[in-house]
Coordinates of N, CA and C in Angstrom, one line a residue:
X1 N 25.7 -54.7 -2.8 CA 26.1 -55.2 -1.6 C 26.9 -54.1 -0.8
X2 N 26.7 -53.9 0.5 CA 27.3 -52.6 1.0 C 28.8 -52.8 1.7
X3 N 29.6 -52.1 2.1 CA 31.1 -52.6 2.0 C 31.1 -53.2 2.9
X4 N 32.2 -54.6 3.4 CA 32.4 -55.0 4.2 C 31.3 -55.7 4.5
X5 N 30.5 -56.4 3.6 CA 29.4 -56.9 4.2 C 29.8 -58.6 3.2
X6 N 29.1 -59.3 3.2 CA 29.2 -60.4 2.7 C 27.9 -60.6 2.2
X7 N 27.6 -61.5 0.8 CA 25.7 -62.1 1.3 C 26.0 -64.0 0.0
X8 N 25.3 -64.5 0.6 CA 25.0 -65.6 0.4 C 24.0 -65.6 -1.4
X9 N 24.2 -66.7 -1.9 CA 23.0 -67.5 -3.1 C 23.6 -68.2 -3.4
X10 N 22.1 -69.2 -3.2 CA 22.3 -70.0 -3.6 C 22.8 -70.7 -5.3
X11 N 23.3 -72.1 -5.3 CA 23.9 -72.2 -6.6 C 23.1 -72.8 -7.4
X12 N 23.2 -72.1 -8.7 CA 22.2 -72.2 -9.6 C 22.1 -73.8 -10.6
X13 N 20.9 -74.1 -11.1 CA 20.7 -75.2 -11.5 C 21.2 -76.6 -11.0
X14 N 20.9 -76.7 -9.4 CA 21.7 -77.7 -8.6 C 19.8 -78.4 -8.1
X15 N 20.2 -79.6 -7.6 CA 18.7 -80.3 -6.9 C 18.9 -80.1 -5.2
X16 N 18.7 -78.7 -5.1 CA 18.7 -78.1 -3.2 C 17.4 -79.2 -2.6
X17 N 17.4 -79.4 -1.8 CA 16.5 -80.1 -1.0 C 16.2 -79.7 0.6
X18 N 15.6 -80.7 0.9 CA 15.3 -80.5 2.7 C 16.1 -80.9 3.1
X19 N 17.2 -81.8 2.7 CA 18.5 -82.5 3.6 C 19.8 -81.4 3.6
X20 N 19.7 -80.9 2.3 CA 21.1 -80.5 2.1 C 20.8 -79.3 1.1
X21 N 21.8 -78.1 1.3 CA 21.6 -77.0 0.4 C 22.9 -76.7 0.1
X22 N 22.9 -76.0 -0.9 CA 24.2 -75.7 -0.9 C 24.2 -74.0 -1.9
X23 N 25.7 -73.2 -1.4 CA 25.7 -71.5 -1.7 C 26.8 -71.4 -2.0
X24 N 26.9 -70.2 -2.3 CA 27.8 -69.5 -2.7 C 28.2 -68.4 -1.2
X25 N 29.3 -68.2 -1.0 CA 29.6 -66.5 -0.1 C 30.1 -65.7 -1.4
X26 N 29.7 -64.7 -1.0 CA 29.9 -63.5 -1.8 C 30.8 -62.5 -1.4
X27 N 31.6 -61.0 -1.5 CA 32.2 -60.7 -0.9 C 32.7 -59.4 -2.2
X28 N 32.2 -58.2 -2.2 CA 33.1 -57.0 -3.2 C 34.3 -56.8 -2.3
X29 N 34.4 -56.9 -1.3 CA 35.7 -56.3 -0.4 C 36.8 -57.5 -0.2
X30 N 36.2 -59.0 0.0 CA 36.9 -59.6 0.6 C 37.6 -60.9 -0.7
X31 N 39.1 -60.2 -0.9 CA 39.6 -60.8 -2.5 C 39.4 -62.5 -2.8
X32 N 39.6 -62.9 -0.8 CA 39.9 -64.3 -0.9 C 38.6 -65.1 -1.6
X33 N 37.3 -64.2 -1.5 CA 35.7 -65.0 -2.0 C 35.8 -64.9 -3.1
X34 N 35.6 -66.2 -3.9 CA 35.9 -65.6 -5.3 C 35.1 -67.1 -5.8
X35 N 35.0 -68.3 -5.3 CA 33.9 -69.1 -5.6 C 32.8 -69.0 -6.7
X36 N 32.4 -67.9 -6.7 CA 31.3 -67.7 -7.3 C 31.7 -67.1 -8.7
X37 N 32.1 -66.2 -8.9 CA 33.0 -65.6 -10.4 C 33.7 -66.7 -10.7
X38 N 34.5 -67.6 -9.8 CA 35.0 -68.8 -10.9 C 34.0 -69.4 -11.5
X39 N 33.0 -69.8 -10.9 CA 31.9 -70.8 -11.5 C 31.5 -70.1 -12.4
X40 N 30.7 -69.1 -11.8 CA 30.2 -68.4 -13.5 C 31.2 -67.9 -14.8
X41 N 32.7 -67.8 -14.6 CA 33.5 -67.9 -15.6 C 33.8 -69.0 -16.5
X42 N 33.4 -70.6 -15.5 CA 33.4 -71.1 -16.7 C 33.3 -72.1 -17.4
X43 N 33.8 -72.6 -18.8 CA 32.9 -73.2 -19.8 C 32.0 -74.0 -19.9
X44 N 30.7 -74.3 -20.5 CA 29.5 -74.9 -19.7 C 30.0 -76.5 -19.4
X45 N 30.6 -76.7 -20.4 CA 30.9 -78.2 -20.3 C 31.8 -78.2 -18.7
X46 N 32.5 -77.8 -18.5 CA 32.8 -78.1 -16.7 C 32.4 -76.9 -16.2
X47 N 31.2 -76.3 -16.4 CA 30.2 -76.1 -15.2 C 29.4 -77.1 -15.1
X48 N 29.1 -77.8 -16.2 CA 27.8 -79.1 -16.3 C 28.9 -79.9 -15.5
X49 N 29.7 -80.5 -15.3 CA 30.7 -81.6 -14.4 C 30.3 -81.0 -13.0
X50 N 30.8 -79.6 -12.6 CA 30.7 -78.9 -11.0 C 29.4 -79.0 -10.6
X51 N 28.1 -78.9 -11.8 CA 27.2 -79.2 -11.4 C 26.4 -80.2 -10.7
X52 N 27.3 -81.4 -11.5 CA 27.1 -82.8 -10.9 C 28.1 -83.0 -9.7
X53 N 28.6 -82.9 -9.4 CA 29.5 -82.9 -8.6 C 28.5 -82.3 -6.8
X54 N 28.1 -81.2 -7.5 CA 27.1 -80.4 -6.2 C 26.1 -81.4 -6.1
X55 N 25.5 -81.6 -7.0 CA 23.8 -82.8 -7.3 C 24.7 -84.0 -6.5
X56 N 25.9 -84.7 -7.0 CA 26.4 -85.9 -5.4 C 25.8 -85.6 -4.3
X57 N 27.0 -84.4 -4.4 CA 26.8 -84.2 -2.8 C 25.3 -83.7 -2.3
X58 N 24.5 -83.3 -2.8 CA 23.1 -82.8 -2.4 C 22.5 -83.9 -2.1
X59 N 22.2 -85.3 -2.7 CA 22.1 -86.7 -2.9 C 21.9 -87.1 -1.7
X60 N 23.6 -87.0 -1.2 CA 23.9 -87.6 0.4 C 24.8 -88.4 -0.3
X61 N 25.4 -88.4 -1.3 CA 26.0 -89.4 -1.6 C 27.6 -89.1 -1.4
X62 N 29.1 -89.7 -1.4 CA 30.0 -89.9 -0.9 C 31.0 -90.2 -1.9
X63 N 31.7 -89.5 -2.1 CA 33.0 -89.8 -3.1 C 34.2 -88.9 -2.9
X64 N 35.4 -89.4 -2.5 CA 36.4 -88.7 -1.9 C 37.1 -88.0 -3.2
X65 N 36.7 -88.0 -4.3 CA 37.3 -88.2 -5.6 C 36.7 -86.4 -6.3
X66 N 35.3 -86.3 -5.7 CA 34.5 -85.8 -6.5 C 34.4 -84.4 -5.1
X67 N 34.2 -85.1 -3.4 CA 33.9 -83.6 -2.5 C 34.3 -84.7 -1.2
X68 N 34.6 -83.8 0.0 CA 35.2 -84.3 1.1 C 35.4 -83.3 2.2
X69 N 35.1 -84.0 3.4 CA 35.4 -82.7 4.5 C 36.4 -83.5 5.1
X70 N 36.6 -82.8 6.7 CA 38.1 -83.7 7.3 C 37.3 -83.7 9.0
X71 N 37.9 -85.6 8.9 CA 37.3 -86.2 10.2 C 37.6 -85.4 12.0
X72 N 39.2 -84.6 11.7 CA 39.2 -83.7 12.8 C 39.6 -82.4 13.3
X73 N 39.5 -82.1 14.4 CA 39.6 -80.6 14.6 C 40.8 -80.1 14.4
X74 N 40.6 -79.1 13.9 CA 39.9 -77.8 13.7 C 38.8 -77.5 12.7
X75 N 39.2 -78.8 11.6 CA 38.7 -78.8 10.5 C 37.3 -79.5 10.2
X76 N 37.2 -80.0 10.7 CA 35.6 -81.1 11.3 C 34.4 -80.2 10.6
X77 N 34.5 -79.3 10.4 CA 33.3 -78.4 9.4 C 33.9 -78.1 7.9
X78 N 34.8 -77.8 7.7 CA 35.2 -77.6 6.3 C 34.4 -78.8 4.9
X79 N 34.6 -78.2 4.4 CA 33.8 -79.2 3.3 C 34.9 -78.8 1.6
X80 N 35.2 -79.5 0.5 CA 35.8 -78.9 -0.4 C 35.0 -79.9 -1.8
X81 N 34.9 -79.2 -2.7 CA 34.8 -79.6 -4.2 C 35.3 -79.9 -4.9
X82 N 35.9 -80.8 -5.8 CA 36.9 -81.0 -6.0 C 36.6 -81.4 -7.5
X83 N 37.7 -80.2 -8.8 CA 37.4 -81.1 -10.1 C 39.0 -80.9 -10.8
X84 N 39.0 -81.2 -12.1 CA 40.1 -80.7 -12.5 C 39.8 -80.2 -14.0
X85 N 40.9 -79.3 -14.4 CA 40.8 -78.7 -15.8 C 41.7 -78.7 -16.5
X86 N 42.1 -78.9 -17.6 CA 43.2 -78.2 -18.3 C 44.7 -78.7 -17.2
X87 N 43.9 -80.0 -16.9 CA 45.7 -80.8 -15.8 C 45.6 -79.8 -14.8
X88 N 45.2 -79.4 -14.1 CA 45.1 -78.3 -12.6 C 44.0 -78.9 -12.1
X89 N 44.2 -78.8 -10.4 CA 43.5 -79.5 -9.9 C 42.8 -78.3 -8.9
X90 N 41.4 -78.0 -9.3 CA 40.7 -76.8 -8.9 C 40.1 -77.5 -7.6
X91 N 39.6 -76.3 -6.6 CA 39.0 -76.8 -5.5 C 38.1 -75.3 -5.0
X92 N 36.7 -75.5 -4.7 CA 36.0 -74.9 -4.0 C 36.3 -75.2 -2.5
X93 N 36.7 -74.2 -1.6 CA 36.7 -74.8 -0.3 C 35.8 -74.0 0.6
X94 N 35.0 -74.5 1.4 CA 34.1 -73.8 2.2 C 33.8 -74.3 3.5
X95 N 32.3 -74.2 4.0 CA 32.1 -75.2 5.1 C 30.5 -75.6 5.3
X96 N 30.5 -76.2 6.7 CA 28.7 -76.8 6.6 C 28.7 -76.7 7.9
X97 N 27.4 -76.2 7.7 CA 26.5 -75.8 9.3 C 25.3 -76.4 8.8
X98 N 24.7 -76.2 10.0 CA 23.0 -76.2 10.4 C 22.6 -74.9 10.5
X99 N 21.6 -74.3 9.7 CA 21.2 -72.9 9.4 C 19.7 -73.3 10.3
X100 N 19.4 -74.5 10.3 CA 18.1 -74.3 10.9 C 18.2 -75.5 12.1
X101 N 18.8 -75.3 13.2 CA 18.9 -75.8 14.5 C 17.6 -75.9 15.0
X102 N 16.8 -75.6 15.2 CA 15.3 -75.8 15.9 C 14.2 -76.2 14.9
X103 N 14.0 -76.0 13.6 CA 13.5 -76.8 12.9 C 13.6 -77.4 12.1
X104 N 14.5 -77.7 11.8 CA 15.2 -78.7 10.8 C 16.7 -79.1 11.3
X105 N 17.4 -79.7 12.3 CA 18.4 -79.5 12.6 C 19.1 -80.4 11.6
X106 N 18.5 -81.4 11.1 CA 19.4 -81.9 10.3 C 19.8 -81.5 9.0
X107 N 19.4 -80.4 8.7 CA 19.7 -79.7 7.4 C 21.0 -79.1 7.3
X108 N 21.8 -79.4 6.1 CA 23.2 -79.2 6.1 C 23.3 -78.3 5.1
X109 N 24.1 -77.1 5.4 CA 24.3 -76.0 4.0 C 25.6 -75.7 3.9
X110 N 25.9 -76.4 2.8 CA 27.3 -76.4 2.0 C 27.9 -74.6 2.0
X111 N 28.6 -74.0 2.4 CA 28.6 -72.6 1.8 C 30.3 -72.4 1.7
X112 N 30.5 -72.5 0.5 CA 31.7 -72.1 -0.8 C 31.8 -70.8 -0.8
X113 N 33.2 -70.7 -0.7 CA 34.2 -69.4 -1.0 C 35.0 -69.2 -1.7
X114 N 36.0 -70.0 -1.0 CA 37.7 -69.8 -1.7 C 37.5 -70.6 -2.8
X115 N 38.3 -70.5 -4.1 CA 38.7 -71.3 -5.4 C 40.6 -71.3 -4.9
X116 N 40.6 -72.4 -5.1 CA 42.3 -72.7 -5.0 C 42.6 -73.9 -6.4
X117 N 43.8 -73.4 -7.1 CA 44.2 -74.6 -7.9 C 45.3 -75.1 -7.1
X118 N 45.2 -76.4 -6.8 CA 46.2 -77.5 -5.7 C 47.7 -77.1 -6.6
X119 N 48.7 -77.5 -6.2 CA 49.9 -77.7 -6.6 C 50.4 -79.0 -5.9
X120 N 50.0 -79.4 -4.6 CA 50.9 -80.3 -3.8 C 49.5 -81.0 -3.4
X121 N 50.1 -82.5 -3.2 CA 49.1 -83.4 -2.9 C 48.1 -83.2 -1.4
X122 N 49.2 -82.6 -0.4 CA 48.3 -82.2 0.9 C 47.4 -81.1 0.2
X123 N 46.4 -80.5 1.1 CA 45.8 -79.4 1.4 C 46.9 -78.7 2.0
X124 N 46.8 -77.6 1.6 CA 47.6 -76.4 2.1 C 47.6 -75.8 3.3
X125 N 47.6 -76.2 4.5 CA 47.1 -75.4 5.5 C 46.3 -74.1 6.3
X126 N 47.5 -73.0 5.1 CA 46.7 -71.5 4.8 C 45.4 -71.4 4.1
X127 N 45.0 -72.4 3.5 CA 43.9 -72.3 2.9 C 42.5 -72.8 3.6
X128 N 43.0 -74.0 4.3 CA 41.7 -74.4 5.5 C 41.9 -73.4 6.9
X129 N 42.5 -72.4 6.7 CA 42.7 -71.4 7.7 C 41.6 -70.1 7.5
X130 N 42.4 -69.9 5.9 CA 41.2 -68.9 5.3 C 39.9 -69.3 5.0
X131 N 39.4 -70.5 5.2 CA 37.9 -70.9 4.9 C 37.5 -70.5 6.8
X132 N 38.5 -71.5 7.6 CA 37.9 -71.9 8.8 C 37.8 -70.3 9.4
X133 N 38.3 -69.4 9.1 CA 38.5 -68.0 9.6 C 36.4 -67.4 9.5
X134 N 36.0 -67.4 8.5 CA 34.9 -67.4 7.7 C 33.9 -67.5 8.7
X135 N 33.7 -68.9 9.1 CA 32.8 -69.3 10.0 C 32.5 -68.2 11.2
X136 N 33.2 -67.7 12.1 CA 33.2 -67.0 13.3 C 33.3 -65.1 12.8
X137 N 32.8 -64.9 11.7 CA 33.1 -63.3 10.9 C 31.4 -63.1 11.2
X138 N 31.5 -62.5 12.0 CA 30.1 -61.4 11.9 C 28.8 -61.5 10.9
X139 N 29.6 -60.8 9.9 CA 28.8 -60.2 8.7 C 28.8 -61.5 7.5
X140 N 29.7 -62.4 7.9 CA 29.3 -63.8 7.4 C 28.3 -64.6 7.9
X141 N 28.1 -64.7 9.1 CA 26.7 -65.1 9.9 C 25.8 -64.3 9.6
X142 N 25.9 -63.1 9.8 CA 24.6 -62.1 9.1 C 24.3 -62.6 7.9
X143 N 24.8 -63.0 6.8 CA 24.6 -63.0 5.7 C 24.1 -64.7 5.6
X144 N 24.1 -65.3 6.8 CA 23.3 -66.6 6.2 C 22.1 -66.7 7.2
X145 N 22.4 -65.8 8.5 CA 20.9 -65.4 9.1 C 20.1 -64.9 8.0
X146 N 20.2 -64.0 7.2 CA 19.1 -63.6 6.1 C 18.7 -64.4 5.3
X147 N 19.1 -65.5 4.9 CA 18.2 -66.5 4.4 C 17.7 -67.5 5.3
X148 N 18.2 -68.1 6.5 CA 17.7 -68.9 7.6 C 17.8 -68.1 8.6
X149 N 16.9 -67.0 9.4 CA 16.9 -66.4 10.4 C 16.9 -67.0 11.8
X150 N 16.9 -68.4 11.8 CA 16.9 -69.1 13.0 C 18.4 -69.3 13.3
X151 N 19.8 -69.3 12.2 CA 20.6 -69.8 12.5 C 21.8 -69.1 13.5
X152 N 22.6 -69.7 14.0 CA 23.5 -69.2 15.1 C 24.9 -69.5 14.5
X153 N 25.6 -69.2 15.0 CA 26.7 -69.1 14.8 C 27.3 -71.0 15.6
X154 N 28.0 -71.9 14.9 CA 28.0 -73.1 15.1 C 28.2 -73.1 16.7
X155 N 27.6 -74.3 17.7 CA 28.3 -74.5 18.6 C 27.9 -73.0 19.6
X156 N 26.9 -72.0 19.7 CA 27.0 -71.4 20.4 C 25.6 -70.7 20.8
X157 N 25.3 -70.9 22.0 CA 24.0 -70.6 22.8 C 23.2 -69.4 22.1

């Protein structure tokens, strides 16, 4: 991956479909992306849980317990995963667009970044700041134009 660049993949052994997909962001430069090395760190038994957890939500199905976005702005795209370990309450946080606005608009693609373990019952503000920051980065759009070349940047001509 070349510096300062980002790139997308998808997550492995999940049921991706035409409704809904879901990724990983990637990132050697950018410390806060780290989604993806948590998962593959670890142990299969809660990767097999995270796994089902993604298969919900791929579904279409709904559980505030298991993943959840937030009804309003600024946050209205954010999307988060939600499991726990060892009494810590882990969280994937990312967001969802439409990668394919003209032919498939209804297609939703989950794309995870940050890993945060909660301490306090709210969301942390700084942390839906660092996901929502994400969305409007260049080389983060580039990197999901390369697998859906049709897509745009949300909300913008």
């Amino acid at each position: 991956m070349p510096p300062d660049e980002y790139a997308i993949t998808f997550v492995p052994n999940v049921r991706q479909n035409e409704r809904r997909k879901i990724v990983f962001l990637e990132s050697n430069t950018d410390a806060d992306i780290v989604a993806r090395k948590v998962f593959d760190d670890l142990v299969p038994n809660v990767k097999r849980t995270l796994q089902g957890r993604f298969d919900h939500w791929l579904d279409g199905l709904h559980h505030k317990k298991y993943h959840h976005g937030w009804d309003n702005e600024p946050n209205r795209s954010l999307y988060v995963i939600k499991w726990n370990d060892k009494q810590k309450c882990h969280r994937f946080y990312g967001f969802i667009c439409h990668p394919k606005p003209k032919t498939n608009p209804r297609l939703e693609l989950c794309v995870l970044a940050m890993h945060v373990i909660k301490t306090t019952w709210e969301t942390d503000p700084t942390d839906l700041n660092g996901v929502r920051r994400l969305i409007k980065v260049p080389t983060v759009i580039q990197a999901i134009v390369k697998l859906f070349p049709e897509y745009r940047e949300e909300g913008k001509k």
